[in-house]
mmCIF file of C-alpha atoms in Angstrom:
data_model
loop_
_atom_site.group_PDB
_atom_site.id
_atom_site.type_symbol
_atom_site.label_atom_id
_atom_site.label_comp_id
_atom_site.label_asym_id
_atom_site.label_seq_id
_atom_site.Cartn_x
_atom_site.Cartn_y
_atom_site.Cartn_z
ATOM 1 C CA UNK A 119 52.387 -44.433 -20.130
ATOM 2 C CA UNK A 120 51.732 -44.022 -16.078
ATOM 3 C CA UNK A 121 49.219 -41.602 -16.918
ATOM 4 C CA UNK A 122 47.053 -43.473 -19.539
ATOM 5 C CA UNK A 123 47.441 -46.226 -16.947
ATOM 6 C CA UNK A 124 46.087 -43.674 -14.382
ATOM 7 C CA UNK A 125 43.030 -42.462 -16.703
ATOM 8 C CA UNK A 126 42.675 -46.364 -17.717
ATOM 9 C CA UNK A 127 41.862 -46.820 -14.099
ATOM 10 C CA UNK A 128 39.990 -44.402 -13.389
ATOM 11 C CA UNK A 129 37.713 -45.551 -16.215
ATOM 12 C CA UNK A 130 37.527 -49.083 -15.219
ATOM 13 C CA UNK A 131 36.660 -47.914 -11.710
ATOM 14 C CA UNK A 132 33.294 -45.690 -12.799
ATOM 15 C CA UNK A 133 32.639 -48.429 -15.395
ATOM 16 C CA UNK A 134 32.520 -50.828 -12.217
ATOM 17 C CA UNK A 135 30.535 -48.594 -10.682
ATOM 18 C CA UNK A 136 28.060 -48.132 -13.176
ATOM 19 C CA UNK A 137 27.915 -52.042 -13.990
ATOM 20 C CA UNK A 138 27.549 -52.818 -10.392
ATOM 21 C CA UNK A 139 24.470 -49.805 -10.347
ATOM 22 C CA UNK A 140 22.763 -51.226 -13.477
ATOM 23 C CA UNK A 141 23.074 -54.733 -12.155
ATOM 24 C CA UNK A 142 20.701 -54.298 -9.278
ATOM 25 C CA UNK A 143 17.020 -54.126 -9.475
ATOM 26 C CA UNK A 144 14.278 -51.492 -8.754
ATOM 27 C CA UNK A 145 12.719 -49.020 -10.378
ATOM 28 C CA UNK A 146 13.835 -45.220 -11.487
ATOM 29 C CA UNK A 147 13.680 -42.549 -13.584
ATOM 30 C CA UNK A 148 15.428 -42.355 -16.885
ATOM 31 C CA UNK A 149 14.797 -42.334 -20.638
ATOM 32 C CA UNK A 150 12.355 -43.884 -22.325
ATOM 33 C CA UNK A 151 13.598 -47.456 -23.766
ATOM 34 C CA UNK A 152 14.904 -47.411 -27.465
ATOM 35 C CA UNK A 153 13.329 -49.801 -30.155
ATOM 36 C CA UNK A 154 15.863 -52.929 -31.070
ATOM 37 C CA UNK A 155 17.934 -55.660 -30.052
ATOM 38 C CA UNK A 156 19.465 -56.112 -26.409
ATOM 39 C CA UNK A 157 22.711 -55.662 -27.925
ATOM 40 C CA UNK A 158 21.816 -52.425 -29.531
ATOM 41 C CA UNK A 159 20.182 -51.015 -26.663
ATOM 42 C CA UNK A 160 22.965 -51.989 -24.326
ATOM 43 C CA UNK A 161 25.462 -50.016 -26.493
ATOM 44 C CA UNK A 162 23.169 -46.749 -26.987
ATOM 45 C CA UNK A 163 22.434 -46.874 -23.322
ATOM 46 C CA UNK A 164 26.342 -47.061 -22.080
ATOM 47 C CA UNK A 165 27.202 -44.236 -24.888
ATOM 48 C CA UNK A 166 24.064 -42.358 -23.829
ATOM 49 C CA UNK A 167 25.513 -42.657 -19.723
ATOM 50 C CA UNK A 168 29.440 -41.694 -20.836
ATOM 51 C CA UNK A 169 28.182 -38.802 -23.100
ATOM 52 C CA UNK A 170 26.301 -37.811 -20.430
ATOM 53 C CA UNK A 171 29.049 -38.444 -17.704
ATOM 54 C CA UNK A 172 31.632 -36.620 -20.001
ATOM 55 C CA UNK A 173 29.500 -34.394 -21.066
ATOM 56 C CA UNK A 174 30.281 -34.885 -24.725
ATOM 57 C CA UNK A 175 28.400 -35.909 -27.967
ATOM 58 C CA UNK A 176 31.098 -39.242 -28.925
ATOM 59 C CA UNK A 177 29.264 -40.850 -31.510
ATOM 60 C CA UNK A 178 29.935 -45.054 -31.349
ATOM 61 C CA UNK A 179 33.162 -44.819 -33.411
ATOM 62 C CA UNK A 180 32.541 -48.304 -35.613
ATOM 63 C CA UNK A 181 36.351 -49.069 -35.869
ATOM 64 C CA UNK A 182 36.563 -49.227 -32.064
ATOM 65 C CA UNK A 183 33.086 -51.025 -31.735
ATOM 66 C CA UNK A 184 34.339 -53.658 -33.728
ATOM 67 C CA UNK A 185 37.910 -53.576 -31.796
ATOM 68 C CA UNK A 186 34.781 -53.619 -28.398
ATOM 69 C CA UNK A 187 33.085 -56.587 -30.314
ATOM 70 C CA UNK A 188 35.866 -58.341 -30.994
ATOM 71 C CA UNK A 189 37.724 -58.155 -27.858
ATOM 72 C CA UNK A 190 34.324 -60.208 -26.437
ATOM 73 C CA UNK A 191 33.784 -62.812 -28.989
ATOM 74 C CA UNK A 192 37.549 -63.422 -28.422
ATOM 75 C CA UNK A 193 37.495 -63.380 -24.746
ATOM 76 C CA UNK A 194 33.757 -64.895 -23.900
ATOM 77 C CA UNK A 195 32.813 -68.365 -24.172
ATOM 78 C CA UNK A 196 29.847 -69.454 -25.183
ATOM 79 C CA UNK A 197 28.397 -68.655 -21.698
ATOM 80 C CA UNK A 198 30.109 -65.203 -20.973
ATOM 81 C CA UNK A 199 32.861 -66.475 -18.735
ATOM 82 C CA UNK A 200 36.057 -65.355 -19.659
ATOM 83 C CA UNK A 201 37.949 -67.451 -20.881
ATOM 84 C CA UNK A 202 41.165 -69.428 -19.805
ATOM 85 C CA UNK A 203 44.168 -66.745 -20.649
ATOM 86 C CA UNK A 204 42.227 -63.660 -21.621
ATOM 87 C CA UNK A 205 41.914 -60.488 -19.837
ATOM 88 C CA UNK A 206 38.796 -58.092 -19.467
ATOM 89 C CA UNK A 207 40.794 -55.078 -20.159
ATOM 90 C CA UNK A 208 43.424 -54.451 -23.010
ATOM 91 C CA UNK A 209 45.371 -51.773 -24.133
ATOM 92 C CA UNK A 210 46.422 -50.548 -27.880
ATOM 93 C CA UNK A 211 49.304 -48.378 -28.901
ATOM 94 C CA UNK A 212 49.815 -46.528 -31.568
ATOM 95 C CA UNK A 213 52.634 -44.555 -33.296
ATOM 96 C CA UNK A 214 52.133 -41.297 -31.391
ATOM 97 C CA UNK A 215 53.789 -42.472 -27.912
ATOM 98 C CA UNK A 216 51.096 -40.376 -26.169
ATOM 99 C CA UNK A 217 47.628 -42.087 -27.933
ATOM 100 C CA UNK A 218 46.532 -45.341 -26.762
ATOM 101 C CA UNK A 219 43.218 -47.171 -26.866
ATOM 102 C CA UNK A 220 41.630 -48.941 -23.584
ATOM 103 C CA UNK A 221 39.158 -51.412 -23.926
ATOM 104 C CA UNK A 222 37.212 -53.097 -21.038
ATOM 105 C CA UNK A 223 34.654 -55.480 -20.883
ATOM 106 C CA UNK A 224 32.298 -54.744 -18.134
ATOM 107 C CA UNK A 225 33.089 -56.340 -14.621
ATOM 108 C CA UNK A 226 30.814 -57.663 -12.179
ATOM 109 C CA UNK A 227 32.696 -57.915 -9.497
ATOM 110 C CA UNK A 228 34.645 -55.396 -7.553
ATOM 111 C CA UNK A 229 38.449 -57.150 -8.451
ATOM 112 C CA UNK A 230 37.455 -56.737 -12.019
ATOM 113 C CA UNK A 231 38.260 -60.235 -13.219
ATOM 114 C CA UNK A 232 34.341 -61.786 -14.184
ATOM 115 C CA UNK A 233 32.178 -59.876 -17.015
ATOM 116 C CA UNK A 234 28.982 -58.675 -16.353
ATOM 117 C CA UNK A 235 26.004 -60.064 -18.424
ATOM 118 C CA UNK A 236 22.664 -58.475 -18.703
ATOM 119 C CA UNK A 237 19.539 -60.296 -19.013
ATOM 120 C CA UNK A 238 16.514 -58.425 -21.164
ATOM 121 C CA UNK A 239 14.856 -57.333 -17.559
ATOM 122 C CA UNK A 240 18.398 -56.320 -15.806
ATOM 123 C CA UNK A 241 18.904 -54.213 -19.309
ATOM 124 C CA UNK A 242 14.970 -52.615 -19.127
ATOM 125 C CA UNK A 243 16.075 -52.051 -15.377
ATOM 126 C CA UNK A 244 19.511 -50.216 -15.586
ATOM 127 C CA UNK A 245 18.207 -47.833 -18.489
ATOM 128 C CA UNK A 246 15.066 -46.790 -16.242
ATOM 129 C CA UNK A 247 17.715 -45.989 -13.673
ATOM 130 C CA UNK A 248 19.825 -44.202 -16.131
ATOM 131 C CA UNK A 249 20.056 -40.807 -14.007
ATOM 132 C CA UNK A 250 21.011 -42.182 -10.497
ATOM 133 C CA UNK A 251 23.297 -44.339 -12.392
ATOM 134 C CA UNK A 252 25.274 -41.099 -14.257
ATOM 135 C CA UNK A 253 24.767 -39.669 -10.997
ATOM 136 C CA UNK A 254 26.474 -41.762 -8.890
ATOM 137 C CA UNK A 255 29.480 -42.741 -11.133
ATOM 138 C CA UNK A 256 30.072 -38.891 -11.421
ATOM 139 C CA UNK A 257 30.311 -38.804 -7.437
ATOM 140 C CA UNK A 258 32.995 -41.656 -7.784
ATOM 141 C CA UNK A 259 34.914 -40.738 -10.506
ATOM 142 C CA UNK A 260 34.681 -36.885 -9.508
ATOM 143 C CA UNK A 261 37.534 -34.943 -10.831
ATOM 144 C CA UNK A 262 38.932 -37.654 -12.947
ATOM 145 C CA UNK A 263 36.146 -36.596 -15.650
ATOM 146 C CA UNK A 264 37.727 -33.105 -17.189
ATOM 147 C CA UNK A 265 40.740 -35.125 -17.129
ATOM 148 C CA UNK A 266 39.539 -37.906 -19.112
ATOM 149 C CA UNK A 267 37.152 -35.754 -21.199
ATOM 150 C CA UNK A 268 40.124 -33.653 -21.972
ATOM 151 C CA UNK A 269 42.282 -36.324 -23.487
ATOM 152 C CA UNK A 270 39.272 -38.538 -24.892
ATOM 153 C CA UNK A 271 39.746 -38.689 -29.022
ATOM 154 C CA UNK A 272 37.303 -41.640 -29.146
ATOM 155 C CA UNK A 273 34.997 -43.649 -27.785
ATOM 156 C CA UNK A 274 32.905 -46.548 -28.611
ATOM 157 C CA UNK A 275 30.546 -49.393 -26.950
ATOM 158 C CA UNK A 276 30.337 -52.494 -28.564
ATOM 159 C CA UNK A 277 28.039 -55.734 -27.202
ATOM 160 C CA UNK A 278 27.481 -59.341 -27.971
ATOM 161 C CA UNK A 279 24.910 -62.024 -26.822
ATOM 162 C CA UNK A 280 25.860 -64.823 -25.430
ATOM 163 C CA UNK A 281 23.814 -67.222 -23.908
ATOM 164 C CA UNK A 282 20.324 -65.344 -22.605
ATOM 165 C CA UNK A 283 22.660 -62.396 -21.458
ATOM 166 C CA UNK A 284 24.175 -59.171 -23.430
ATOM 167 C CA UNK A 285 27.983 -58.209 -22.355
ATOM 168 C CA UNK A 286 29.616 -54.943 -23.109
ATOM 169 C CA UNK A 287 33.230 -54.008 -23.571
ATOM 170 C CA UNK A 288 33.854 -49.805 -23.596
ATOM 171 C CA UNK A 289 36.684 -48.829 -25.646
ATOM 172 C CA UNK A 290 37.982 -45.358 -25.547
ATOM 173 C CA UNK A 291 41.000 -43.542 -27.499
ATOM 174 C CA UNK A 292 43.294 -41.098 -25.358
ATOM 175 C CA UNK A 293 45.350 -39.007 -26.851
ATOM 176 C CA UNK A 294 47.780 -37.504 -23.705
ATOM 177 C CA UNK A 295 49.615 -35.057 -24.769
ATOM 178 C CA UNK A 296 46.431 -32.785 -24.158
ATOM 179 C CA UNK A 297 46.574 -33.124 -20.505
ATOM 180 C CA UNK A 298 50.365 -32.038 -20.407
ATOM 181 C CA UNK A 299 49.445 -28.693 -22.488
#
């Protein structure tokens, strides 16, 4: 339990890293941006920047983007602040003692507590920065990464709209016992 606490934070911290990166403007290099909805393009750019990070192929598990999804309709009002009682990160167990599922919505503030909501132009601008942003949130995380890459079952991104902005909640499986082998 101390450990998937441990990987938990170090997860939350280079996902507040790369929310406080995407949330600033300017221009950069990165992919192209994909066809569809804010919400879909949030979640295939934050899988596209963990796959890359991890330096895995996790395809957007859909039971976990709906846990992701639901977690923020739950938590959000109606104009993305969270609401009175809920908390941006929760935890799952399961019957295995050493698998457990995180899921965080996004922070945008360094103590963790408010979520982050993208407007259409902050979205355009974090995915055209896409490469510092994987960049710098591998410099912060550093060795964390083979740890959490190691024990990572799962992962999924899910998003919601509300208001004129897109959150995103991150939701990964861990499965422990891999680290202690």
């Amino acid at each position: 339990m101390k450990m998937f606490k441990r990987f938990a934070a170090a997860l939350l911290a280079g996902v507040m890293v790369l929310a406080m990166l995407t949330a600033c403007g300017g221009s950069g290099s990165g992919s192209p941006i994909a066809p569809g909805s804010d919400v879909e393009k949030a979640e295939a750019f934050y899988m596209d920047v963990y796959n890359a990070m991890l330096e895995a192929e996790y395809q957007n598990d859909t039971t976990l983007k709906a846990e992701a999804k639901k977690l923020l309709e739950d938590s959000l009002d109606d104009n993305g602040a969270l609401k009175s009682g809920k908390k941006m990160t929760v935890t799952q167990e399961s019957d295995n003692p050493f698998v457990q599922t995180a899921i965080t919505i996004l922070p945008a503030d360094a103590n963790g507590s408010t979520p982050l909501g993208f407007t259409s132009e902050q979205l355009t601008q974090a995915m055209a920065q896409k490469d510092a942003a994987i960049a710098e949130l591998r410099g912060q995380v550093g060795s964390s990464m083979a740890m959490i890459k190691k024990c990572t079952t799962k992962m999924a991104v899910g998003a919601v709209t509300k208001g004129d902005k897109t959150y995103v909640a991150v939701a990964m499986t861990m499965d422990l016992s891999k680290v202690m082998q």
